[in-house]
Each structure stands twice: as C-alpha cells, then as structure tokens.
Short mmCIF file of C-alpha atoms in Angstrom, two decimals:
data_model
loop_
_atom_site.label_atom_id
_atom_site.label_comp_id
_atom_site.label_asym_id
_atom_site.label_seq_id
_atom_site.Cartn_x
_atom_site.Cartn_y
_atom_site.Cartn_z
CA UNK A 1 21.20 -9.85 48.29
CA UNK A 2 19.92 -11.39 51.54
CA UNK A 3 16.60 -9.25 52.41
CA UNK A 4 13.93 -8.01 50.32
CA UNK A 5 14.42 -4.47 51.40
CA UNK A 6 17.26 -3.75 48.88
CA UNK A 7 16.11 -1.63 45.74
CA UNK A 8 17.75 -1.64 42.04
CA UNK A 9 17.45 0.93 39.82
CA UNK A 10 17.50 0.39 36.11
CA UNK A 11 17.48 2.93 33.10
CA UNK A 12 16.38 2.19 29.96
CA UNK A 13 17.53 4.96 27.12
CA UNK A 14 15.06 4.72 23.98
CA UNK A 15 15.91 7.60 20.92
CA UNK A 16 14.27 7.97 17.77
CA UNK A 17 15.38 11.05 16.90
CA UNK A 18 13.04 11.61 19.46
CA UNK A 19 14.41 10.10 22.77
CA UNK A 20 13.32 8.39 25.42
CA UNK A 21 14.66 7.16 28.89
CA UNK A 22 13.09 4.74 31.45
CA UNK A 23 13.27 4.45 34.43
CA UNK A 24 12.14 1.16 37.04
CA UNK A 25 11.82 0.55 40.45
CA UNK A 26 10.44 -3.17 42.24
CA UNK A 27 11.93 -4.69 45.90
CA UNK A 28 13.65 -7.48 45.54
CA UNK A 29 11.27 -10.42 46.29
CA UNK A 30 8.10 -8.86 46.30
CA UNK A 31 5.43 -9.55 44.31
CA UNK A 32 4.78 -6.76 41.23
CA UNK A 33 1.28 -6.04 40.04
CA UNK A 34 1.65 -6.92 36.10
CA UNK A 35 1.04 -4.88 33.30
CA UNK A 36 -2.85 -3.73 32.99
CA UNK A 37 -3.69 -4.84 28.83
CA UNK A 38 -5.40 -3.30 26.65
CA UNK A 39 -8.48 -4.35 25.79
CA UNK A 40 -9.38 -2.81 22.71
CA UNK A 41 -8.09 0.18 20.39
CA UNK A 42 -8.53 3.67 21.14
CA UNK A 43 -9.36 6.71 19.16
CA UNK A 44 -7.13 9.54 18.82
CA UNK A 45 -9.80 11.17 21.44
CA UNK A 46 -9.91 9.24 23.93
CA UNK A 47 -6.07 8.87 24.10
CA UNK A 48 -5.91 12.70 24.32
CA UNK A 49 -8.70 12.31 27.64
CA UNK A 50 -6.32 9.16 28.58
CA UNK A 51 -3.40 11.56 28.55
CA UNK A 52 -5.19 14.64 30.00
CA UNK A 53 -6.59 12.75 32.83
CA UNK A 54 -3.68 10.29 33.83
CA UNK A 55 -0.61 12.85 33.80
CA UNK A 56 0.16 15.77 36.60
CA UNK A 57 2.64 18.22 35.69
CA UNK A 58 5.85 19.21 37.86
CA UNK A 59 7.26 22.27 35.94
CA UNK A 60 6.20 24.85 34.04
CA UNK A 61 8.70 25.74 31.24
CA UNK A 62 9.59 28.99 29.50
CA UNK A 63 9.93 28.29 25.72
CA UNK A 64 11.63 30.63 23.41
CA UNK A 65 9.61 32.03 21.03
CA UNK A 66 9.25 30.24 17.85
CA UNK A 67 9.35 33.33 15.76
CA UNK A 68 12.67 34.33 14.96
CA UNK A 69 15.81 32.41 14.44
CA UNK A 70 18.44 33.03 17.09
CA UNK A 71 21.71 32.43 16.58
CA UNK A 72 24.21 31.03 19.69
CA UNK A 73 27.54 30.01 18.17
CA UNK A 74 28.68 27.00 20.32
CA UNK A 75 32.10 26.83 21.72
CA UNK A 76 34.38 24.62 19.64
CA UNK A 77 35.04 22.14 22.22
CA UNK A 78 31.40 21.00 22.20
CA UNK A 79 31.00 20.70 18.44
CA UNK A 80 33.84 18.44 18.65
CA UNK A 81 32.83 16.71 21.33
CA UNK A 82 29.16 15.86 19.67
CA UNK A 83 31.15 15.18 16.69
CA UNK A 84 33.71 12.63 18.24
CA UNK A 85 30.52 10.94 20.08
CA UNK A 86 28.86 10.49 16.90
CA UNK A 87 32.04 8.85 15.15
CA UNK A 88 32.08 6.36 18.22
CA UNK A 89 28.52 5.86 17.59
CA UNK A 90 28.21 5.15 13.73
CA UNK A 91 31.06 3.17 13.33
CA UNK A 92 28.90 0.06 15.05
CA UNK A 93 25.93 0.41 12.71
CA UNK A 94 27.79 1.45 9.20
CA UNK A 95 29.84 -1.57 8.13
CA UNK A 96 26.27 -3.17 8.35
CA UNK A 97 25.45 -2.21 4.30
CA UNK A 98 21.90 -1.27 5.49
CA UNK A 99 20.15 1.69 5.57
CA UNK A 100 21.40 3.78 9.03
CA UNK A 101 19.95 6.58 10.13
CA UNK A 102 19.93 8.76 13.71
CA UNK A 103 20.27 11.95 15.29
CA UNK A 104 23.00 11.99 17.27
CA UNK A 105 22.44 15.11 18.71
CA UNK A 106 19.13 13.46 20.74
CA UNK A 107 21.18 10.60 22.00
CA UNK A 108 23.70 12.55 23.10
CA UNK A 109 21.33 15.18 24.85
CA UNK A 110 19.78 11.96 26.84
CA UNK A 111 22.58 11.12 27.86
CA UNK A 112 23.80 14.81 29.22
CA UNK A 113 20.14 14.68 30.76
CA UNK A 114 21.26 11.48 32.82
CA UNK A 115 24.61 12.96 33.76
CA UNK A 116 22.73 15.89 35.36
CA UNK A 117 21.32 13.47 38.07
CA UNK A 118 24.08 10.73 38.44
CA UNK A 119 26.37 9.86 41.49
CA UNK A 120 29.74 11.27 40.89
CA UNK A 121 31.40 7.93 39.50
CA UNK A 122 28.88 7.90 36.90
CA UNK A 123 29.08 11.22 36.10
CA UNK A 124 32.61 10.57 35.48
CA UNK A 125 32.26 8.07 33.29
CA UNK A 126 29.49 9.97 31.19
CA UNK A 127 32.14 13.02 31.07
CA UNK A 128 34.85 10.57 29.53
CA UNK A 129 32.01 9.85 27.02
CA UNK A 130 30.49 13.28 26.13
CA UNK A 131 33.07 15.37 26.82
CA UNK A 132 33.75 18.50 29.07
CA UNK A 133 31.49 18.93 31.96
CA UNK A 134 28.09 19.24 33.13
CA UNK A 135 27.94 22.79 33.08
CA UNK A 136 29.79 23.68 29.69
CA UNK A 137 27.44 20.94 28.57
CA UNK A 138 24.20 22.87 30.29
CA UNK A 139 25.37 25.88 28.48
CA UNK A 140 25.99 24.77 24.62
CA UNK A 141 22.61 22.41 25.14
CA UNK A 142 20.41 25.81 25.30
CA UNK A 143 21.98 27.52 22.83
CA UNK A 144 21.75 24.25 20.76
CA UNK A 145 18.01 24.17 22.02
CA UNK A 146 17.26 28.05 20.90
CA UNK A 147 19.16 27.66 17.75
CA UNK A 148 16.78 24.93 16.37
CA UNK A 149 13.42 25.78 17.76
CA UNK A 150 11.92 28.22 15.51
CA UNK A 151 9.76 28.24 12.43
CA UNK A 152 9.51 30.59 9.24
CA UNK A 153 8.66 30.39 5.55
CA UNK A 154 11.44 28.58 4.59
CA UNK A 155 11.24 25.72 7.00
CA UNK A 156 10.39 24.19 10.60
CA UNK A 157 12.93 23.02 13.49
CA UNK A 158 11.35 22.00 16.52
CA UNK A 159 12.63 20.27 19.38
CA UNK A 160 10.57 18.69 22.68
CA UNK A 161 12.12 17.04 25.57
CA UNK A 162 9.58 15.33 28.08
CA UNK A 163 10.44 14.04 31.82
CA UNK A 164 8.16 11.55 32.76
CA UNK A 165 8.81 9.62 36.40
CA UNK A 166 6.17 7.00 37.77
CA UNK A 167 4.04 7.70 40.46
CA UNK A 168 5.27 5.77 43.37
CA UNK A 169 5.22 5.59 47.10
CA UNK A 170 9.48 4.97 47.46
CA UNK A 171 9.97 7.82 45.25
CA UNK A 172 9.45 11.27 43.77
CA UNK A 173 11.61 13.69 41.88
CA UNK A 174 14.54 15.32 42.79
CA UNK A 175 14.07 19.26 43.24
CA UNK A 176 17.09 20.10 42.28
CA UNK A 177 17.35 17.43 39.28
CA UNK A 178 14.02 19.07 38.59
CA UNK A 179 15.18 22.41 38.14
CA UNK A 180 18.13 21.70 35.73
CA UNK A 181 15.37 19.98 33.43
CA UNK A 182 13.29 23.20 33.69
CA UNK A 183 16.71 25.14 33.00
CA UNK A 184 17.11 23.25 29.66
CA UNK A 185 13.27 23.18 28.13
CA UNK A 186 12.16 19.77 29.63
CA UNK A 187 8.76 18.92 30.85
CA UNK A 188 8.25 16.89 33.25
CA UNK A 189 5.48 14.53 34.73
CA UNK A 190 4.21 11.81 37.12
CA UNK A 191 2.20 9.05 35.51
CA UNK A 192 1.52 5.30 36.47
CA UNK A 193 3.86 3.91 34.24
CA UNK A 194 2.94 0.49 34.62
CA UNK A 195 -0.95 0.80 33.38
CA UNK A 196 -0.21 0.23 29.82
CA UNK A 197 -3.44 2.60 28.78
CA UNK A 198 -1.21 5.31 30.00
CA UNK A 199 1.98 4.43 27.95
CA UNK A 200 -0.21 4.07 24.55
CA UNK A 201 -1.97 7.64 25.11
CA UNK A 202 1.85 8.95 25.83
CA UNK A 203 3.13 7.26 22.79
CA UNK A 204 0.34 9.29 20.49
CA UNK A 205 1.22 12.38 22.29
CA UNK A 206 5.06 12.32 21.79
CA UNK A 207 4.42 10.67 18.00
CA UNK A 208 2.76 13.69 17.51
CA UNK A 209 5.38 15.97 18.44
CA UNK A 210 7.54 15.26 15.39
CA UNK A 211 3.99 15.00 13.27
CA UNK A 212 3.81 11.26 12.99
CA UNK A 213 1.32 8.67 14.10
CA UNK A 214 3.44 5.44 14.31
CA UNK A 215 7.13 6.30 14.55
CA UNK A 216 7.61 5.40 18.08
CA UNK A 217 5.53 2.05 18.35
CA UNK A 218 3.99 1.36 22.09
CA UNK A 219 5.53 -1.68 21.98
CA UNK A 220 9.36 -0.06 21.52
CA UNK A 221 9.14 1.06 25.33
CA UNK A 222 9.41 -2.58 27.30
CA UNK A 223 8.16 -1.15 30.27
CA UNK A 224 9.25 -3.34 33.11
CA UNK A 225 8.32 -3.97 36.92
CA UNK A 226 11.05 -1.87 37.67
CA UNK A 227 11.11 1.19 34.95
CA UNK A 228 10.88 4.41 37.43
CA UNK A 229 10.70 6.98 34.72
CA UNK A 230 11.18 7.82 30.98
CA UNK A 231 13.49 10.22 29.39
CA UNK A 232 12.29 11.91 25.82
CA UNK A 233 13.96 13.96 23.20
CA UNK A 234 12.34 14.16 19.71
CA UNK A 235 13.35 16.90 17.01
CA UNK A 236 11.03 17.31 14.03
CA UNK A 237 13.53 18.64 11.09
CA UNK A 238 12.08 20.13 7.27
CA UNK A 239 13.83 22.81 5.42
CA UNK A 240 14.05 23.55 1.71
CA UNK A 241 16.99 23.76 -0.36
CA UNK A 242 18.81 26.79 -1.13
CA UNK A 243 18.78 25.58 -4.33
CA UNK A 244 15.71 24.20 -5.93
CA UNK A 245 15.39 20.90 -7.13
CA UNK A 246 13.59 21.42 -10.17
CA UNK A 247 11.14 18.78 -10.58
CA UNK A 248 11.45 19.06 -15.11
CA UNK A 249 15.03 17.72 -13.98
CA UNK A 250 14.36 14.65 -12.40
CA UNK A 251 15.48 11.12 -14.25
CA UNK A 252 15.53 7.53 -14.09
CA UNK A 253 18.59 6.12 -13.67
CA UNK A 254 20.07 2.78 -11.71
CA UNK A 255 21.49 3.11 -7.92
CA UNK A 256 23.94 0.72 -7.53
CA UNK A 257 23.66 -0.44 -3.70
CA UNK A 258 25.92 -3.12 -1.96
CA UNK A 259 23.81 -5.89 -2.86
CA UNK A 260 22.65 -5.05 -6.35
CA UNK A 261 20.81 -2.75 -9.14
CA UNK A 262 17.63 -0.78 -8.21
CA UNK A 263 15.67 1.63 -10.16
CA UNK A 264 15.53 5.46 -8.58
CA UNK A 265 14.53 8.75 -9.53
CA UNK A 266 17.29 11.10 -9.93
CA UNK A 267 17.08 15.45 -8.97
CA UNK A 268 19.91 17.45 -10.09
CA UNK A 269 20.75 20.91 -9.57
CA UNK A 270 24.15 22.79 -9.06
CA UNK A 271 25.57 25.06 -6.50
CA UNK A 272 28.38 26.41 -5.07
CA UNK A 273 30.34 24.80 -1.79
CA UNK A 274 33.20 23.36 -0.39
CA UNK A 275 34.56 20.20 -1.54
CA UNK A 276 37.49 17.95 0.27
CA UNK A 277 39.35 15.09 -1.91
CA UNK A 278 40.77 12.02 -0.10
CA UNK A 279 42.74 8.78 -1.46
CA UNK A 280 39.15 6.91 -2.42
CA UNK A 281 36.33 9.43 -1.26
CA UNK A 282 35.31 12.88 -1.18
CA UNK A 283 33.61 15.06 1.29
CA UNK A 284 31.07 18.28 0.15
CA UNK A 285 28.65 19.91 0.84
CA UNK A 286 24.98 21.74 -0.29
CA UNK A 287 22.75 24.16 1.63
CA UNK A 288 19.05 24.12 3.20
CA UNK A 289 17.78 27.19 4.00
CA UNK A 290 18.64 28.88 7.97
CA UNK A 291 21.81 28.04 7.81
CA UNK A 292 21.66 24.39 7.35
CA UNK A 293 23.89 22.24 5.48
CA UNK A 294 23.80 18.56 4.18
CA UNK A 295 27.36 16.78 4.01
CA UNK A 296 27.91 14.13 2.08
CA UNK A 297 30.77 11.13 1.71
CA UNK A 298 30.89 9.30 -1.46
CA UNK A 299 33.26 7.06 -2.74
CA UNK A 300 35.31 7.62 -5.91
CA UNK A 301 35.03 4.67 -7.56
CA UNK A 302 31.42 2.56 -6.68
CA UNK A 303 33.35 -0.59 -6.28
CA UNK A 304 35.17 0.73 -3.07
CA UNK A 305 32.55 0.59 0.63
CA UNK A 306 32.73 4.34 1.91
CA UNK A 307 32.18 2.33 5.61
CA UNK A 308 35.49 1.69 5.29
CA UNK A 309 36.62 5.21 4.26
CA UNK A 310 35.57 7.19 6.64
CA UNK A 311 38.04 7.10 9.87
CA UNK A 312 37.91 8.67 12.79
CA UNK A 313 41.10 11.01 11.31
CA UNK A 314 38.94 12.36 8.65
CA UNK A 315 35.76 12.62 10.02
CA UNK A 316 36.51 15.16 12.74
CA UNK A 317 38.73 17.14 9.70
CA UNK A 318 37.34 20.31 9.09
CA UNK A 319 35.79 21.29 5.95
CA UNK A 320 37.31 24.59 5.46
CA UNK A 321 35.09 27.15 3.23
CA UNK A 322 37.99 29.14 0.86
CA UNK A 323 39.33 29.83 -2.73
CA UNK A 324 40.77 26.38 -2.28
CA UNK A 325 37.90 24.47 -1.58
CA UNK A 326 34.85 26.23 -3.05
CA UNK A 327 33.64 24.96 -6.38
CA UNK A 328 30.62 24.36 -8.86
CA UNK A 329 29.31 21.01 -8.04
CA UNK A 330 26.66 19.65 -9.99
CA UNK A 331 24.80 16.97 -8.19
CA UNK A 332 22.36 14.18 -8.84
CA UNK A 333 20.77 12.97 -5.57
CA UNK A 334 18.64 10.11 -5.61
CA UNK A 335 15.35 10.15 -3.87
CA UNK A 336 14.64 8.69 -1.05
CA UNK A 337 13.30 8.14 2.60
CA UNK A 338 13.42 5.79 5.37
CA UNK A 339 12.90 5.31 8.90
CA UNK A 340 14.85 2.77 11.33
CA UNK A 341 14.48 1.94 15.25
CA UNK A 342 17.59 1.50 16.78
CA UNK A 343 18.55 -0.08 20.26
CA UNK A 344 22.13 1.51 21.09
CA UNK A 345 21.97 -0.43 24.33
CA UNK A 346 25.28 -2.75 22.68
CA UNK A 347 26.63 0.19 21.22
CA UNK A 348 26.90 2.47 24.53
CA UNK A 349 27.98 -0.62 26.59
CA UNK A 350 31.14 -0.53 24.23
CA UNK A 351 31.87 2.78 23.71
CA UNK A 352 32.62 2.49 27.87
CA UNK A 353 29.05 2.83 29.21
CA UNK A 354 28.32 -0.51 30.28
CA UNK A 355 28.48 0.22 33.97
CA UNK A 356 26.09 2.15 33.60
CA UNK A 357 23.92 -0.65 32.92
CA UNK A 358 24.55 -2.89 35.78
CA UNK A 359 22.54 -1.91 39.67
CA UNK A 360 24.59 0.99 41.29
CA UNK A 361 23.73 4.09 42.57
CA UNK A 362 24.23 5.34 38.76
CA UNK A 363 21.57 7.99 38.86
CA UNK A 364 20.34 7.94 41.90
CA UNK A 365 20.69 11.89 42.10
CA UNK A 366 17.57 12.03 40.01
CA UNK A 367 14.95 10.91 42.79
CA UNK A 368 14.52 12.15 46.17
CA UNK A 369 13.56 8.38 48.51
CA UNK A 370 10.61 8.17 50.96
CA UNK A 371 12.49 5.75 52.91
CA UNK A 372 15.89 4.76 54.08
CA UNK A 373 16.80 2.05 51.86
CA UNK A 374 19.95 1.62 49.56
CA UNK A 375 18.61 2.01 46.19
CA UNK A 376 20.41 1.31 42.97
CA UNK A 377 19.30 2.49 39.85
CA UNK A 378 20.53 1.78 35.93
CA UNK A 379 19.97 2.04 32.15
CA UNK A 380 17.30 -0.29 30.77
CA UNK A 381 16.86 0.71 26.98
CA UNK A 382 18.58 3.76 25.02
CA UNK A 383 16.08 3.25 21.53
CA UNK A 384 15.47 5.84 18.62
CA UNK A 385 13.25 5.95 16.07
CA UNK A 386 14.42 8.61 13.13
CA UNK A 387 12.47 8.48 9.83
CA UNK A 388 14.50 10.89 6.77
CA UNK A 389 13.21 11.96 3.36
CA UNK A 390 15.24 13.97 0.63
CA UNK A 391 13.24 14.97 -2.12
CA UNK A 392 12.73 18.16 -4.56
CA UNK A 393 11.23 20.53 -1.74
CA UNK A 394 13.95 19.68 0.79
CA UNK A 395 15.05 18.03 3.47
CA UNK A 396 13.39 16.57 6.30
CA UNK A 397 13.89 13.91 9.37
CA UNK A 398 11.41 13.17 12.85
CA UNK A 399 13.60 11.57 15.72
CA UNK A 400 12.29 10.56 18.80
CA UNK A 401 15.56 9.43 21.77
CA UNK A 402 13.64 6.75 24.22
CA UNK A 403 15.56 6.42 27.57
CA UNK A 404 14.24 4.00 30.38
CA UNK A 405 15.81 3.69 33.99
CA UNK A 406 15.22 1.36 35.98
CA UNK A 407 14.94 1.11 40.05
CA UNK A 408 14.07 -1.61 42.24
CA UNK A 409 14.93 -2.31 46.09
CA UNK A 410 17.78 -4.75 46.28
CA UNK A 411 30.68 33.63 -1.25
CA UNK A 412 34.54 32.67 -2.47
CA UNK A 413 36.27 32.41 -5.97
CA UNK A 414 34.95 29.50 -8.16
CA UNK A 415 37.63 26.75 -8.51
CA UNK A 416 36.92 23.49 -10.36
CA UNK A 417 33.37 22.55 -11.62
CA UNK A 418 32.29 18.87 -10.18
CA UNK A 419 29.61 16.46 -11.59
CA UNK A 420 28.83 14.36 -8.93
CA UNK A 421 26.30 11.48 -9.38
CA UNK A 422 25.60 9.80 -6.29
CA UNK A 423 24.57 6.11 -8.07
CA UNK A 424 25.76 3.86 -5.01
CA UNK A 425 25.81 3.72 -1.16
CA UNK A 426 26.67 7.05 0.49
CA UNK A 427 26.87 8.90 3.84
CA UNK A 428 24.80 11.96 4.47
CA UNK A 429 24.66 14.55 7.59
CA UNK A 430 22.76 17.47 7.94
CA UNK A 431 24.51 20.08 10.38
CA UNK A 432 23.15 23.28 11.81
CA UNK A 433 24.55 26.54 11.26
CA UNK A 434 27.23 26.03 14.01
CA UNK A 435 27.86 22.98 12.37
CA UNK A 436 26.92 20.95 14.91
CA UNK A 437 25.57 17.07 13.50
CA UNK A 438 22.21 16.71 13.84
CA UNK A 439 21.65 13.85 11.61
CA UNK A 440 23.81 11.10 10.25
CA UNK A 441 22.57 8.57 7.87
CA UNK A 442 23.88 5.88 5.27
CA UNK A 443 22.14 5.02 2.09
CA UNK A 444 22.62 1.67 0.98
CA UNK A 445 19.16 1.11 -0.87
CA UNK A 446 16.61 3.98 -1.82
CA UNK A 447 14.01 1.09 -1.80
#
C-alpha cells in the first residue's frame, strides 16, 4: 500500500460458550495511541460505575419473557446444518486425548452474526460454511433464541448476545446491520475499546452473565490498535435429570483415561432411551428435564479411542426413538467438571474460512464510514471459554463465544436392558428439545 490513507479491517471471533467478536480499525502509517494500563485492581463496584459510565447504548431490545418455555421446532435443514458444522469443528480438537469442551451452537451463531453484515463474497463463503441462507438462518436463530431462554423449577437456560463497536471518528454502526441485531436479541454499544479500564469492567459484566467471575479472563480479548468492535454470545445452561442421581448410589471406582488410572466417584441410575450399536461404539441417550437430552459415545471395548470412531457418516445418523431402539440402560457416569478456552482461529481457517482472515472488504457491511476511504476489515480472534459439570443434581455448562474484527485504513416397548459403565474416555452432547447440539465435550480425565 503506497499512502497512509488506506484502512484494514480485522475481526477477531472469541467464544466461550459465551462468544465474542472484535473488531479493529488503525491507518496505515499513523501513529496509534497504546493501550491505557491498569494501575491497580478494581472492586466489583467500581467496575459496575466503570461500565455504567463508559458504555452508550444503540438499541433497545424486546426479550421474551423468561417465564414459560416456548417451543419453535426448527426446520430440519438447520439442525443438520449446526450439526454438520459441529462435526467439522470437533474433529480438530478430539484426536487431542484432552479434555474438549464447547458450544457449538455460540460459535456458530457468531458467525451467522458476521454473515449478516459481510460483502457478498464473504457472505458466500460463510453460507458454504453454515449452511442455507441468511434469512432461513435469521429465522431458526430466534426460535433457537426463544426455545432456550426461560427459567422454571426444574432448571435455567439463558442466553445473552452483546454488540459492542468502538467509538471512533472513521466509523459508526450500520443502521441496517443494527436492526438485524435488534431482530435477533443483541445489544449493542459504543465504548472506547482501546482504554483497557473499559475492557476489564466489560469482562465482569459479560462473566456475569453466565454467573461466573473468571471464565472469560481480560487478558483472552488481545485487543489491538485496530479491533473496531466485539461480538458476544454466552449461554448459561443447568437442568436436573429426569432421573435422579441418588447420592446413597454413588461409588469409587477407577476411570481409565488415555494416559492412565485415576480415582472417580461413580452415580448410577437407570432409565429408559434409545440406544444405537456400531462395529466398536455405541450411541444413547438420558434426559434433563425441558426437553433436554445428553448423548453419549462410548467405546465397546476401553482399549479402542472413540476419536477415531466417530465419523462424519455416523455422527449426523439419526437416533431414531422406537420399539427397536428403546431400552433399560443402567448407567454409571463419572463425576466431573471442567472448563477450557479455545482459539478456533486454526480451526475456521481450515474448515474454508481463512479468507476471511486476511484485509478485504469481509464485513464491511457492518459499519457505516465518515469518510471516503477504501476500508478493509477481517477476523482477528474467534475464542470460547465453556466450563461443564455433571453431577447428582444435573447438568450444567457457562459458554461465553469472543469474536474480534479488526479495521484499519490501508414412551415405547422395553427391548434389551444395558449396563453401561462409562470407566474410560467418552463423548458427551447435550441437545435441546429440537435436538439441536448445544454442547459437545470429550472426557479424557475427570481430574
């Protein structure tokens, strides 16, 4: 680039079952006002008054109510199309034989958010991706919004997606990219992005969306010269089982992970549900209460790696609920919980996103310019943070989806009774009552 008039755009896509995307914007050659540090820690107080005082909002959003449980049955092409992104997605991360776990439902939302203000070659590409288009997308992503925001006495699902774009003088929002966040239950706000008080009193606030503290760490969002805004989508998940847990049944046994023998305590309770037999593994089932349902892939023999089981064949198989596949299972379920922070930056860029990542006009749709400059704009970070627990009240997971872009200038017949004991490395996926994934995890250690 021969002048310093010429803008770039990066995006930077963070998700932790909560998500977040960045944006940046700099002119080539000119000289960008670092960073503002910290200089000492703040209380949860003052980072509220930080927050309060430092953000304007842009929209004003009409939430469902939170009272009763509405049910929107998705069509079948997005359900498969969520699925198919998540089997794209997982099979990077579970040959690892480490603990894995995400919501693939938040990155996959980011990313539909990003589609909704990119040029027409990058929404393209994003369609090849995701599936369908942007408006059969718009569509199934309320009903999957309604269908999980709502809280009774059996359990909480609760989902928050924040807009925030830095305040700038080359730059604002887009009105119209502005109303299709409205349209799908997304705030949105101008902040100085680059005065690093501001991004620690936004990290508290979005933490506490999904309950936590510390899941999303201030220092997960590299905030760069050039980061123009940040994209968030958290979902805070805990449900009971249909079937209790009884705490008089727990046990000590040994859980035999890919690296060797650790001590964990056991639950055990039986149910009805469906249950699918391959050559090594098998696929089943068990039940949460509103309609949610926890699938799990297990090996038959604890010598074989389920990693290498699962293919892209039988993972998007149905798992078909009749008097051939219903039966008693009896199952002990280790305890356990986690939390990882993933970077799917690699992972996107192979899955056919990586242009994405380089300085075009990607998602330039999203901002309405003060000035007459080309201006290209990218993907800096896709992160998530996603912490899971299965215990003898239920289930539960907390995902926050990070997203940074960047801009600069320049009830059936019983069959057969199983005993299942789940003693080494497993899959697990919780799925709402459309069966769409919400959650996809491998155990490998419940250490």
């Amino acid at each position: 680039m021969n002048t310093n008039k010429k803008f770039l755009l990066n995006v930077a896509i963070i998700s932790l079952s909560l998500g977040v995307i960045f944006l940046s914007s700099c002119t080539v050659l000119e000289t960008v006002e670092t960073i503002k540090k910290i200089k000492h820690n703040y209380s949860d107080e003052e980072l509220k008054a930080i927050y309060a005082s430092s953000i304007r909002a842009l929209n004003e959003v009409n939430y469902p109510s939170k009272d009763r449980k509405v049910n929107n049955g998705y069509d079948e092409e997005f359900v498969f199309n969520v699925e198919s992104f998540n089997e794209l997605i997982f099979q990077k991360y579970i040959g690892n034989h480490s603990n894995f776990v995400y919501s693939p439902s938040n990155l996959y939302s980011s990313l539909h958010f990003l589609s909704l203000g990119s040029s027409k070659e990058a929404n393209s590409i994003l369609n090849n991706v995701l599936g369908s288009d942007n408006e059969t997308r718009n569509v199934n992503y309320r009903k999957y919004f309604e269908n999980n925001y709502f809280i009774n006495e059996n359990g909480i699902s609760e989902i928050y997606n924040g807009f925030f774009i830095n305040d700038s003088e080359k730059y604002v929002i887009n009105p119209t990219y502005l109303n299709y966040l409205t349209s799908l239950y997304c705030e949105a706000y101008s902040l100085n992005i680059h005065d690093e008080n501001n991004i620690e009193s936004l990290v508290y606030n979005i933490n506490k969306k999904v309950n936590e503290t510390d899941l999303l760490k201030k220092d997960d969002l590299v905030i760069t010269p050039y980061t123009a805004f940040i994209l968030f989508n958290t979902f805070y998940f805990n449900h009971r089982w249909n079937t209790t847990y009884s705490t008089s049944s727990n046990y000590e046994d040994t859980f035999y992970s890919f690296n060797n023998e650790e001590k964990a305590t056991y639950m055990k309770h039986a149910f009805m549900g469906p249950l699918k037999e391959y050559e090594k593994h098998i696929v089943f089932e068990d039940f949460l209460s509103n309609g949610y349902k926890v699938r799990y892939y297990v090996t038959k023999d604890r010598n074989d790696d389920i990693s290498t089981c699962i293919t892209k064949e039988n993972y998007l198989e149905k798992l078909e609920y009749n008097e051939n596949t219903i039966n008693t299972i009896t199952l002990s379920l280790p305890k356990f919980n986690f939390k990882n922070t993933i970077n799917f930056n690699q992972a996107l860029k192979d899955i056919g996103l990586s242009s994405l990542f380089m300085s075009h006009d990607n998602f330039n749709n999203c901002f309405t310019f003060l000035d007459n400059e080309p201006h290209y704009t990218f993907i800096e970070n896709s992160i998530q943070a996603t912490k899971v627990s299965f215990d003898n009240d239920g289930a539960s997971f907390k995902s926050i989806q990070a997203s940074t872009i960047g801009e600069c200038t320049s009830a059936a017949p019983i069959g057969d009774h199983y005993y299942i004991n789940l003693e080494n490395p497993f899959i697990f996926e919780i799925r709402d009552e459309y069966d769409l994934p919400i959650l996809f995890g491998l155990l490998n250690s419940t250490k």
